[in-house]
Coordinates of N, CA and C in Angstrom, one line a residue:
M1 N 84.1 70.1 84.0 CA 84.7 70.7 85.2 C 83.7 71.8 85.7
A2 N 83.5 71.7 87.0 CA 82.5 72.7 87.6 C 83.2 74.0 87.8
H3 N 82.4 75.1 87.7 CA 82.9 76.4 88.0 C 83.2 76.6 89.4
I4 N 84.4 77.1 89.8 CA 84.8 77.3 91.2 C 84.4 78.7 91.6
L5 N 83.6 78.8 92.7 CA 83.2 80.1 93.2 C 84.3 80.6 94.2
K6 N 84.6 81.8 94.0 CA 85.7 82.4 94.9 C 85.0 83.2 96.0
T7 N 85.5 83.0 97.2 CA 84.9 83.8 98.3 C 85.7 85.2 98.3
K8 N 85.2 86.1 99.1 CA 85.9 87.4 99.3 C 87.3 87.2 99.8
E9 N 87.4 86.2 100.8 CA 88.7 86.0 101.4 C 89.7 85.4 100.3
D10 N 89.2 84.5 99.5 CA 90.0 83.9 98.4 C 90.5 85.0 97.5
L11 N 89.7 86.0 97.1 CA 90.0 87.1 96.2 C 91.0 88.0 96.9
R12 N 90.8 88.3 98.2 CA 91.8 89.1 98.9 C 93.1 88.5 99.0
K13 N 93.2 87.2 99.3 CA 94.5 86.5 99.3 C 95.2 86.5 98.0
R14 N 94.4 86.4 96.9 CA 95.0 86.5 95.6 C 95.6 87.8 95.3
R15 N 94.9 88.9 95.7 CA 95.4 90.3 95.5 C 96.7 90.4 96.3
H16 N 96.6 89.9 97.6 CA 97.8 90.1 98.4 C 99.0 89.4 97.9
K17 N 98.8 88.2 97.3 CA 99.9 87.4 96.7 C 100.5 88.1 95.6
R18 N 99.6 88.8 94.8 CA 100.1 89.5 93.6 C 100.9 90.7 94.0
V19 N 100.5 91.4 95.0 CA 101.2 92.6 95.5 C 102.5 92.2 96.2
R20 N 102.5 91.1 96.9 CA 103.8 90.6 97.5 C 104.8 90.2 96.5
G21 N 104.4 90.0 95.3 CA 105.4 89.8 94.2 C 106.3 91.0 94.0
T22 N 105.8 92.2 94.3 CA 106.6 93.4 94.0 C 107.0 94.1 95.3
V23 N 106.3 94.0 96.3 CA 106.6 94.7 97.6 C 107.3 93.8 98.5
S24 N 108.5 94.3 98.9 CA 109.4 93.5 99.8 C 110.1 94.5 100.8
G25 N 110.2 94.1 102.0 CA 110.9 95.0 103.0 C 112.4 94.6 103.1
T26 N 113.2 95.7 103.3 CA 114.6 95.5 103.5 C 114.9 96.1 104.9
A27 N 116.2 96.0 105.3 CA 116.6 96.6 106.5 C 116.5 98.1 106.5
E28 N 116.8 98.7 105.3 CA 116.7 100.2 105.2 C 115.3 100.7 105.1
R29 N 114.4 99.9 104.4 CA 113.0 100.3 104.2 C 112.2 99.0 104.4
P30 N 111.8 98.7 105.7 CA 111.0 97.5 105.9 C 109.5 97.7 105.5
R31 N 108.8 96.6 105.5 CA 107.4 96.5 105.0 C 106.5 96.7 106.2
L32 N 105.5 97.6 106.1 CA 104.5 97.8 107.1 C 103.3 97.0 106.6
A33 N 103.1 95.8 107.2 CA 102.1 94.9 106.7 C 100.8 95.1 107.6
V34 N 99.7 95.1 107.0 CA 98.4 95.4 107.8 C 97.5 94.2 107.5
F35 N 96.8 93.7 108.6 CA 95.8 92.7 108.5 C 94.6 93.2 109.3
R36 N 93.4 93.0 108.7 CA 92.1 93.4 109.3 C 91.2 92.2 109.4
S37 N 90.8 91.9 110.7 CA 89.8 90.9 110.9 C 88.5 91.6 111.2
N38 N 87.4 90.8 111.5 CA 86.1 91.4 111.8 C 86.2 92.2 113.1
T39 N 87.1 91.8 114.0 CA 87.1 92.4 115.3 C 88.3 93.3 115.6
A40 N 89.4 93.1 114.9 CA 90.6 93.8 115.2 C 91.4 94.1 114.0
I41 N 92.4 95.0 114.2 CA 93.4 95.3 113.1 C 94.8 95.2 113.7
Y42 N 95.7 94.6 112.8 CA 97.0 94.4 113.2 C 98.0 95.0 112.3
A43 N 99.2 95.4 112.8 CA 100.2 96.0 111.9 C 101.5 95.5 112.4
Q44 N 102.4 95.2 111.4 CA 103.8 94.7 111.7 C 104.7 95.4 110.8
V45 N 105.9 95.8 111.3 CA 107.0 96.3 110.5 C 108.0 95.1 110.3
I46 N 108.2 94.7 109.0 CA 108.9 93.4 108.8 C 110.1 93.7 107.9
D47 N 111.2 93.1 108.2 CA 112.4 93.0 107.3 C 112.3 91.7 106.7
D48 N 111.9 91.6 105.4 CA 111.7 90.4 104.7 C 113.1 89.7 104.3
V49 N 114.1 90.4 104.2 CA 115.4 89.8 103.9 C 115.9 89.0 105.0
A50 N 115.9 89.5 106.2 CA 116.3 88.7 107.4 C 115.2 87.9 108.0
G51 N 113.9 88.2 107.6 CA 112.8 87.4 108.1 C 112.4 87.8 109.5
N52 N 112.6 89.0 109.9 CA 112.4 89.5 111.3 C 111.2 90.5 111.4
T53 N 110.4 90.4 112.4 CA 109.4 91.4 112.7 C 110.1 92.4 113.6
L54 N 110.2 93.7 113.2 CA 110.9 94.7 113.9 C 110.0 95.5 114.9
A55 N 108.7 95.6 114.6 CA 107.8 96.3 115.5 C 106.4 95.8 115.1
S56 N 105.5 95.9 116.1 CA 104.1 95.4 115.8 C 103.1 96.1 116.8
A57 N 101.9 96.1 116.4 CA 100.8 96.7 117.2 C 99.5 96.0 116.8
S58 N 98.5 95.9 117.8 CA 97.2 95.4 117.4 C 96.2 96.1 118.3
S59 N 94.9 95.9 117.9 CA 93.8 96.6 118.6 C 93.0 95.6 119.4
L60 N 93.6 94.5 119.8 CA 92.9 93.5 120.5 C 92.3 93.9 121.8
K61 N 93.0 94.7 122.6 CA 92.5 95.1 123.9 C 92.0 96.6 123.9
Q62 N 91.6 97.1 122.8 CA 91.2 98.5 122.7 C 89.7 98.6 122.5
K63 N 89.1 99.6 123.0 CA 87.7 99.9 122.9 C 87.5 101.0 121.8
G64 N 86.3 101.1 121.2 CA 86.0 102.2 120.3 C 85.6 101.6 118.9
S65 N 85.4 102.5 118.0 CA 85.0 102.2 116.7 C 86.2 101.6 115.9
S66 N 86.0 101.0 114.8 CA 87.1 100.4 114.0 C 88.0 101.5 113.5
L67 N 87.5 102.6 113.2 CA 88.4 103.7 112.8 C 89.3 104.2 113.9
E68 N 88.7 104.3 115.1 CA 89.5 104.8 116.3 C 90.6 103.7 116.6
K69 N 90.2 102.4 116.5 CA 91.2 101.4 116.7 C 92.3 101.5 115.7
A70 N 92.0 101.6 114.5 CA 93.0 101.7 113.4 C 93.9 102.9 113.6
Q71 N 93.4 104.0 114.0 CA 94.2 105.2 114.2 C 95.2 104.9 115.4
A72 N 94.7 104.3 116.4 CA 95.6 104.0 117.6 C 96.7 103.0 117.2
V73 N 96.3 102.0 116.4 CA 97.3 101.0 116.0 C 98.4 101.7 115.1
G74 N 97.9 102.5 114.2 CA 98.9 103.2 113.3 C 99.9 104.1 114.1
K75 N 99.4 104.8 115.1 CA 100.2 105.6 115.9 C 101.2 104.7 116.7
A76 N 100.7 103.6 117.3 CA 101.5 102.7 118.1 C 102.6 102.1 117.3
V77 N 102.3 101.6 116.1 CA 103.3 100.9 115.3 C 104.3 101.9 114.8
A78 N 103.9 103.2 114.6 CA 104.9 104.2 114.2 C 105.8 104.5 115.3
V79 N 105.3 104.7 116.5 CA 106.1 105.0 117.7 C 107.1 103.8 118.0
A80 N 106.6 102.6 117.8 CA 107.5 101.4 118.0 C 108.6 101.4 117.0
A81 N 108.3 101.7 115.7 CA 109.3 101.7 114.7 C 110.3 102.8 114.8
K82 N 109.8 104.0 115.2 CA 110.7 105.1 115.5 C 111.7 104.8 116.6
A83 N 111.2 104.0 117.6 CA 112.1 103.7 118.7 C 113.2 102.7 118.3
K84 N 113.0 102.0 117.2 CA 114.0 101.1 116.6 C 114.8 101.8 115.6
G85 N 114.6 103.1 115.3 CA 115.3 103.8 114.4 C 114.8 103.7 112.9
I86 N 113.6 103.3 112.8 CA 113.0 103.2 111.4 C 112.1 104.4 111.1
S87 N 112.4 105.0 110.0 CA 111.5 106.2 109.7 C 110.9 106.0 108.3
K88 N 111.4 105.1 107.4 CA 110.8 104.9 106.1 C 110.4 103.5 106.0
V89 N 109.2 103.3 105.5 CA 108.7 101.9 105.3 C 108.0 101.8 103.9
V90 N 107.7 100.6 103.5 CA 106.9 100.3 102.3 C 105.5 99.8 102.9
Y91 N 104.4 100.4 102.4 CA 103.1 100.0 102.9 C 102.5 98.8 102.2
D92 N 102.1 97.8 102.9 CA 101.5 96.6 102.3 C 100.1 96.5 102.9
R93 N 99.1 96.8 102.1 CA 97.7 96.8 102.6 C 97.1 95.5 102.7
G94 N 97.8 94.4 102.4 CA 97.3 93.1 102.5 C 96.2 92.7 101.6
G95 N 96.0 93.3 100.5 CA 94.9 92.9 99.6 C 93.6 93.6 99.9
F96 N 93.6 94.4 101.0 CA 92.4 95.1 101.4 C 92.3 96.4 100.6
K97 N 91.1 96.9 100.4 CA 90.9 98.2 99.8 C 91.6 99.3 100.6
Y98 N 92.1 100.3 100.0 CA 92.8 101.5 100.7 C 91.7 102.4 101.0
A99 N 90.9 102.1 102.0 CA 89.7 102.9 102.4 C 89.4 102.5 103.9
G100 N 88.7 103.3 104.5 CA 88.2 102.9 105.9 C 89.3 102.8 106.9
S101 N 89.4 101.7 107.6 CA 90.3 101.5 108.6 C 91.8 101.3 108.1
I102 N 91.9 100.8 106.9 CA 93.2 100.6 106.3 C 93.8 102.0 106.0
L103 N 93.0 102.9 105.5 CA 93.4 104.3 105.2 C 93.7 105.0 106.5
A104 N 92.8 104.9 107.5 CA 93.0 105.5 108.8 C 94.3 105.1 109.5
L105 N 94.7 103.8 109.4 CA 95.9 103.4 110.0 C 97.1 104.0 109.3
A106 N 97.1 104.1 107.9 CA 98.2 104.7 107.2 C 98.3 106.2 107.5
E107 N 97.2 106.9 107.6 CA 97.3 108.3 107.9 C 97.8 108.6 109.3
S108 N 97.4 107.8 110.2 CA 97.9 108.0 111.6 C 99.4 107.7 111.7
A109 N 99.8 106.6 111.0 CA 101.2 106.3 111.0 C 102.1 107.4 110.4
R110 N 101.5 108.0 109.3 CA 102.3 109.1 108.7 C 102.3 110.3 109.6
E111 N 101.2 110.6 110.3 CA 101.2 111.7 111.3 C 102.2 111.5 112.4
A112 N 102.4 110.2 112.8 CA 103.3 109.9 113.9 C 104.8 109.9 113.4
G113 N 105.0 110.1 112.1 CA 106.4 110.2 111.7 C 106.9 109.2 110.7
L114 N 106.1 108.2 110.3 CA 106.6 107.2 109.3 C 106.5 107.8 107.9
E115 N 107.4 107.5 107.0 CA 107.3 107.9 105.6 C 107.1 106.7 104.8
F116 N 106.1 106.8 103.9 CA 105.9 105.8 102.9 C 105.0 106.3 101.8

C-alpha cells in the first residue's frame, strides 16, 4: 500500500472535523464559524441545533490588507449578531491557526461586544 500524502487543506479539514466533535452552537450560545480563503474571509453565527445561520459577514467586496478585512468582518458579524439579540458565542476557528487574520477577526468581534 502506497503512503498517502496529505495536503495542507486535508490536514486543516481533519483538524476542523476533530474540533467540531466538541464545539456545537445552541440557540443560547451559537457557534461563530470562520473560513479563510486566499482572497477573502467569511464569518457566520450558526445555531447547530436548529440548523440556521443567524448572522453572517464576508470580505468579498472590501479593499485593504487581509488583517484590515478580517477586522471589518469581525465587527460586521458582531453588529449583525447583536441586532439579533446574540451576545455570547462559541468560537470555531475552522481548523486554522489562531493567528493573523483569524486572531484579528476574533479580537474585533470581542471589541464590538461579542463574548466568547
